[in-house]
C-alpha cells in the first residue's frame, strides 16, 4: 500500500513537472523602440485621444492614449515599450459619447411610456468627434511617422481642420 502511494505521488510529480515545461518554440518578437510625443489640435493639447501607429512592413501596431498635456507613449507588447522600426501610418481618434441631458419621466407621470411601446424608435446619438474624423482612417489621415533605432522617436502631431 505504501509503495502504491509512493508510485502515485511520483507519477503525479512527473506529470506536474512536465506540464510546467515550455509549450513549444517561441515566435521571436520584433524589436521595438520607445516612441512618445504630443498631440495638439489647433494649437491646444488633445486629452484622451487614442493614437495608433501601424507598421507598413510588419504586421504590427502600437497604441497609446494622450494624457492631460496631450502626451502619448506607445505600447506594442508591454507598457510604453514603443513601436517596431520603420514607416508607420498614424491614426488619431478622440470622440465624446453624448449623454442624455434629461432624466426619463417618472413611472407615475403621463409622459411615461414602457419600453417597447414607443411610437417612434429611440434615436441613438452618434459619438461626436472632437478632432476632424479624417484623422481616424488610414485612407484619409495623411499622418505618417518613421520609427528607428538611432533617434529619440519624439513624434509630435499638430492637427488642423
PDB file of C-alpha atoms in Angstrom:
ATOM      1  CA  UNK A   1       0.000   0.000   0.000  1.00  0.00           C
ATOM      2  CA  UNK A   2       2.857   2.366   0.881  1.00  0.00           C
ATOM      3  CA  UNK A   3       4.558   1.515  -2.426  1.00  0.00           C
ATOM      4  CA  UNK A   4       1.367   2.350  -4.358  1.00  0.00           C
ATOM      5  CA  UNK A   5       1.135   5.757  -2.666  1.00  0.00           C
ATOM      6  CA  UNK A   6       4.783   6.464  -3.437  1.00  0.00           C
ATOM      7  CA  UNK A   7       4.371   5.478  -7.109  1.00  0.00           C
ATOM      8  CA  UNK A   8       1.202   7.558  -7.387  1.00  0.00           C
ATOM      9  CA  UNK A   9       2.912  10.620  -5.877  1.00  0.00           C
ATOM     10  CA  UNK A  10       5.959  10.139  -8.136  1.00  0.00           C
ATOM     11  CA  UNK A  11       3.730   9.868 -11.230  1.00  0.00           C
ATOM     12  CA  UNK A  12       1.771  12.939 -10.167  1.00  0.00           C
ATOM     13  CA  UNK A  13       5.006  14.858  -9.643  1.00  0.00           C
ATOM     14  CA  UNK A  14       6.292  13.871 -13.105  1.00  0.00           C
ATOM     15  CA  UNK A  15       3.011  14.963 -14.732  1.00  0.00           C
ATOM     16  CA  UNK A  16       3.110  18.249 -12.832  1.00  0.00           C
ATOM     17  CA  UNK A  17       6.711  18.975 -13.830  1.00  0.00           C
ATOM     18  CA  UNK A  18       6.068  18.034 -17.466  1.00  0.00           C
ATOM     19  CA  UNK A  19       3.009  20.305 -17.517  1.00  0.00           C
ATOM     20  CA  UNK A  20       5.100  23.271 -16.425  1.00  0.00           C
ATOM     21  CA  UNK A  21       7.504  22.950 -19.335  1.00  0.00           C
ATOM     22  CA  UNK A  22       7.777  25.101 -22.421  1.00  0.00           C
ATOM     23  CA  UNK A  23       4.726  24.839 -24.664  1.00  0.00           C
ATOM     24  CA  UNK A  24       6.835  24.752 -27.819  1.00  0.00           C
ATOM     25  CA  UNK A  25       9.007  27.034 -29.865  1.00  0.00           C
ATOM     26  CA  UNK A  26       8.502  30.711 -29.193  1.00  0.00           C
ATOM     27  CA  UNK A  27       7.904  33.059 -32.085  1.00  0.00           C
ATOM     28  CA  UNK A  28      10.505  35.813 -31.859  1.00  0.00           C
ATOM     29  CA  UNK A  29       9.103  39.260 -31.241  1.00  0.00           C
ATOM     30  CA  UNK A  30      10.265  42.086 -33.452  1.00  0.00           C
ATOM     31  CA  UNK A  31      12.412  44.687 -31.704  1.00  0.00           C
ATOM     32  CA  UNK A  32      10.539  47.799 -30.628  1.00  0.00           C
ATOM     33  CA  UNK A  33      11.825  51.283 -29.857  1.00  0.00           C
ATOM     34  CA  UNK A  34      10.314  53.826 -27.437  1.00  0.00           C
ATOM     35  CA  UNK A  35       8.017  56.364 -29.117  1.00  0.00           C
ATOM     36  CA  UNK A  36       6.390  59.382 -27.493  1.00  0.00           C
ATOM     37  CA  UNK A  37       5.133  62.793 -28.459  1.00  0.00           C
ATOM     38  CA  UNK A  38       2.395  65.389 -28.100  1.00  0.00           C
ATOM     39  CA  UNK A  39      -0.911  65.607 -29.964  1.00  0.00           C
ATOM     40  CA  UNK A  40      -2.340  69.108 -30.455  1.00  0.00           C
ATOM     41  CA  UNK A  41      -5.429  70.259 -32.298  1.00  0.00           C
ATOM     42  CA  UNK A  42      -5.487  73.929 -33.356  1.00  0.00           C
ATOM     43  CA  UNK A  43      -2.556  74.524 -31.019  1.00  0.00           C
ATOM     44  CA  UNK A  44      -4.199  73.001 -27.909  1.00  0.00           C
ATOM     45  CA  UNK A  45      -3.248  69.641 -26.329  1.00  0.00           C
ATOM     46  CA  UNK A  46      -5.758  66.856 -27.029  1.00  0.00           C
ATOM     47  CA  UNK A  47      -6.589  64.973 -23.828  1.00  0.00           C
ATOM     48  CA  UNK A  48      -7.682  61.324 -24.008  1.00  0.00           C
ATOM     49  CA  UNK A  49      -7.002  60.769 -27.728  1.00  0.00           C
ATOM     50  CA  UNK A  50      -6.161  57.260 -28.936  1.00  0.00           C
ATOM     51  CA  UNK A  51      -3.005  57.169 -31.064  1.00  0.00           C
ATOM     52  CA  UNK A  52      -2.268  54.142 -33.287  1.00  0.00           C
ATOM     53  CA  UNK A  53       0.884  53.506 -35.300  1.00  0.00           C
ATOM     54  CA  UNK A  54       0.571  50.705 -37.879  1.00  0.00           C
ATOM     55  CA  UNK A  55       3.767  49.446 -39.447  1.00  0.00           C
ATOM     56  CA  UNK A  56       3.835  49.346 -43.243  1.00  0.00           C
ATOM     57  CA  UNK A  57       6.386  46.488 -43.272  1.00  0.00           C
ATOM     58  CA  UNK A  58       5.484  44.411 -40.202  1.00  0.00           C
ATOM     59  CA  UNK A  59       2.071  43.064 -39.286  1.00  0.00           C
ATOM     60  CA  UNK A  60       2.186  45.002 -36.027  1.00  0.00           C
ATOM     61  CA  UNK A  61       0.531  48.045 -34.432  1.00  0.00           C
ATOM     62  CA  UNK A  62       1.357  50.148 -31.395  1.00  0.00           C
ATOM     63  CA  UNK A  63      -1.153  52.065 -29.288  1.00  0.00           C
ATOM     64  CA  UNK A  64      -1.182  54.941 -26.839  1.00  0.00           C
ATOM     65  CA  UNK A  65      -3.523  57.448 -25.204  1.00  0.00           C
ATOM     66  CA  UNK A  66      -2.773  61.101 -24.567  1.00  0.00           C
ATOM     67  CA  UNK A  67      -2.647  62.453 -21.019  1.00  0.00           C
ATOM     68  CA  UNK A  68      -3.780  65.851 -19.697  1.00  0.00           C
ATOM     69  CA  UNK A  69      -0.895  67.550 -21.552  1.00  0.00           C
ATOM     70  CA  UNK A  70      -1.547  65.721 -24.843  1.00  0.00           C
ATOM     71  CA  UNK A  71       1.497  63.463 -24.321  1.00  0.00           C
ATOM     72  CA  UNK A  72       1.358  59.846 -25.516  1.00  0.00           C
ATOM     73  CA  UNK A  73       3.691  56.845 -25.156  1.00  0.00           C
ATOM     74  CA  UNK A  74       3.248  53.852 -27.460  1.00  0.00           C
ATOM     75  CA  UNK A  75       2.822  50.224 -26.401  1.00  0.00           C
ATOM     76  CA  UNK A  76       3.244  47.156 -28.599  1.00  0.00           C
ATOM     77  CA  UNK A  77       3.913  44.218 -26.250  1.00  0.00           C
ATOM     78  CA  UNK A  78       4.173  45.737 -22.779  1.00  0.00           C
ATOM     79  CA  UNK A  79       3.542  49.153 -21.251  1.00  0.00           C
ATOM     80  CA  UNK A  80       5.293  52.014 -23.068  1.00  0.00           C
ATOM     81  CA  UNK A  81       7.760  49.717 -24.860  1.00  0.00           C
ATOM     82  CA  UNK A  82       7.310  51.538 -28.185  1.00  0.00           C
ATOM     83  CA  UNK A  83       6.765  50.553 -31.827  1.00  0.00           C
ATOM     84  CA  UNK A  84       8.548  48.453 -34.436  1.00  0.00           C
ATOM     85  CA  UNK A  85      11.122  50.146 -36.650  1.00  0.00           C
ATOM     86  CA  UNK A  86      10.074  51.560 -39.996  1.00  0.00           C
ATOM     87  CA  UNK A  87       7.451  53.682 -41.721  1.00  0.00           C
ATOM     88  CA  UNK A  88       4.124  53.914 -39.881  1.00  0.00           C
ATOM     89  CA  UNK A  89       0.621  55.025 -40.790  1.00  0.00           C
ATOM     90  CA  UNK A  90      -0.787  57.015 -37.864  1.00  0.00           C
ATOM     91  CA  UNK A  91      -4.415  57.305 -36.746  1.00  0.00           C
ATOM     92  CA  UNK A  92      -5.644  59.634 -34.011  1.00  0.00           C
ATOM     93  CA  UNK A  93      -9.171  59.380 -32.611  1.00  0.00           C
ATOM     94  CA  UNK A  94     -10.879  61.446 -29.934  1.00  0.00           C
ATOM     95  CA  UNK A  95     -14.633  61.124 -29.523  1.00  0.00           C
ATOM     96  CA  UNK A  96     -17.143  62.111 -26.891  1.00  0.00           C
ATOM     97  CA  UNK A  97     -20.118  59.841 -26.396  1.00  0.00           C
ATOM     98  CA  UNK A  98     -23.143  62.027 -25.756  1.00  0.00           C
ATOM     99  CA  UNK A  99     -25.017  61.545 -22.531  1.00  0.00           C
ATOM    100  CA  UNK A 100     -28.715  62.122 -22.159  1.00  0.00           C
ATOM    101  CA  UNK A 101     -29.390  65.606 -20.820  1.00  0.00           C
ATOM    102  CA  UNK A 102     -32.862  64.874 -19.472  1.00  0.00           C
ATOM    103  CA  UNK A 103     -33.913  62.240 -16.995  1.00  0.00           C
ATOM    104  CA  UNK A 104     -36.554  59.756 -18.170  1.00  0.00           C
ATOM    105  CA  UNK A 105     -40.072  60.569 -16.980  1.00  0.00           C
ATOM    106  CA  UNK A 106     -41.255  59.032 -13.725  1.00  0.00           C
ATOM    107  CA  UNK A 107     -43.322  55.850 -13.983  1.00  0.00           C
ATOM    108  CA  UNK A 108     -46.201  57.775 -12.384  1.00  0.00           C
ATOM    109  CA  UNK A 109     -46.202  60.587 -14.963  1.00  0.00           C
ATOM    110  CA  UNK A 110     -48.441  60.797 -18.030  1.00  0.00           C
ATOM    111  CA  UNK A 111     -45.334  61.081 -20.283  1.00  0.00           C
ATOM    112  CA  UNK A 112     -44.031  57.664 -19.216  1.00  0.00           C
ATOM    113  CA  UNK A 113     -44.018  55.050 -21.979  1.00  0.00           C
ATOM    114  CA  UNK A 114     -42.964  51.489 -21.067  1.00  0.00           C
ATOM    115  CA  UNK A 115     -40.010  50.081 -23.011  1.00  0.00           C
ATOM    116  CA  UNK A 116     -41.159  48.537 -26.287  1.00  0.00           C
ATOM    117  CA  UNK A 117     -44.301  50.753 -26.548  1.00  0.00           C
ATOM    118  CA  UNK A 118     -42.661  53.835 -28.035  1.00  0.00           C
ATOM    119  CA  UNK A 119     -44.473  55.318 -31.042  1.00  0.00           C
ATOM    120  CA  UNK A 120     -41.148  56.431 -32.558  1.00  0.00           C
ATOM    121  CA  UNK A 121     -37.917  54.457 -32.434  1.00  0.00           C
ATOM    122  CA  UNK A 122     -35.402  55.769 -29.942  1.00  0.00           C
ATOM    123  CA  UNK A 123     -32.661  57.679 -31.718  1.00  0.00           C
ATOM    124  CA  UNK A 124     -29.196  56.556 -30.749  1.00  0.00           C
ATOM    125  CA  UNK A 125     -26.935  59.549 -30.525  1.00  0.00           C
ATOM    126  CA  UNK A 126     -23.762  59.349 -32.580  1.00  0.00           C
ATOM    127  CA  UNK A 127     -20.418  59.863 -30.860  1.00  0.00           C
ATOM    128  CA  UNK A 128     -19.028  63.326 -31.529  1.00  0.00           C
ATOM    129  CA  UNK A 129     -15.511  63.541 -32.927  1.00  0.00           C
ATOM    130  CA  UNK A 130     -13.502  66.170 -31.060  1.00  0.00           C
ATOM    131  CA  UNK A 131     -10.908  66.309 -33.841  1.00  0.00           C
ATOM    132  CA  UNK A 132     -11.614  66.021 -37.581  1.00  0.00           C
ATOM    133  CA  UNK A 133     -12.791  62.479 -38.420  1.00  0.00           C
ATOM    134  CA  UNK A 134     -10.269  62.253 -41.276  1.00  0.00           C
ATOM    135  CA  UNK A 135      -7.522  61.513 -38.713  1.00  0.00           C
ATOM    136  CA  UNK A 136      -9.337  58.300 -37.666  1.00  0.00           C
ATOM    137  CA  UNK A 137      -8.973  56.496 -41.028  1.00  0.00           C
ATOM    138  CA  UNK A 138      -5.832  55.200 -42.712  1.00  0.00           C
ATOM    139  CA  UNK A 139      -7.103  56.326 -46.117  1.00  0.00           C
ATOM    140  CA  UNK A 140      -7.590  59.942 -45.046  1.00  0.00           C
ATOM    141  CA  UNK A 141      -5.374  60.690 -42.032  1.00  0.00           C
ATOM    142  CA  UNK A 142      -2.333  61.733 -44.056  1.00  0.00           C
ATOM    143  CA  UNK A 143      -0.271  61.154 -40.896  1.00  0.00           C
ATOM    144  CA  UNK A 144       2.983  59.226 -41.324  1.00  0.00           C
ATOM    145  CA  UNK A 145       5.880  58.609 -38.959  1.00  0.00           C
ATOM    146  CA  UNK A 146       9.225  56.818 -39.125  1.00  0.00           C
ATOM    147  CA  UNK A 147      10.440  54.893 -36.076  1.00  0.00           C
ATOM    148  CA  UNK A 148      14.115  53.971 -35.948  1.00  0.00           C
ATOM    149  CA  UNK A 149      16.733  52.715 -33.553  1.00  0.00           C
ATOM    150  CA  UNK A 150      19.031  55.760 -33.772  1.00  0.00           C
ATOM    151  CA  UNK A 151      16.603  58.554 -32.898  1.00  0.00           C
ATOM    152  CA  UNK A 152      14.721  59.612 -29.775  1.00  0.00           C
ATOM    153  CA  UNK A 153      11.449  58.939 -31.669  1.00  0.00           C
ATOM    154  CA  UNK A 154       9.739  62.012 -30.228  1.00  0.00           C
ATOM    155  CA  UNK A 155       6.955  62.415 -32.768  1.00  0.00           C
ATOM    156  CA  UNK A 156       4.517  65.304 -32.324  1.00  0.00           C
ATOM    157  CA  UNK A 157       1.289  65.860 -34.250  1.00  0.00           C
ATOM    158  CA  UNK A 158      -0.277  69.285 -34.808  1.00  0.00           C
ATOM    159  CA  UNK A 159      -3.751  68.585 -36.187  1.00  0.00           C
ATOM    160  CA  UNK A 160      -5.783  71.211 -38.017  1.00  0.00           C
ATOM    161  CA  UNK A 161      -9.226  71.416 -39.630  1.00  0.00           C
TER     162      UNK A 161
END
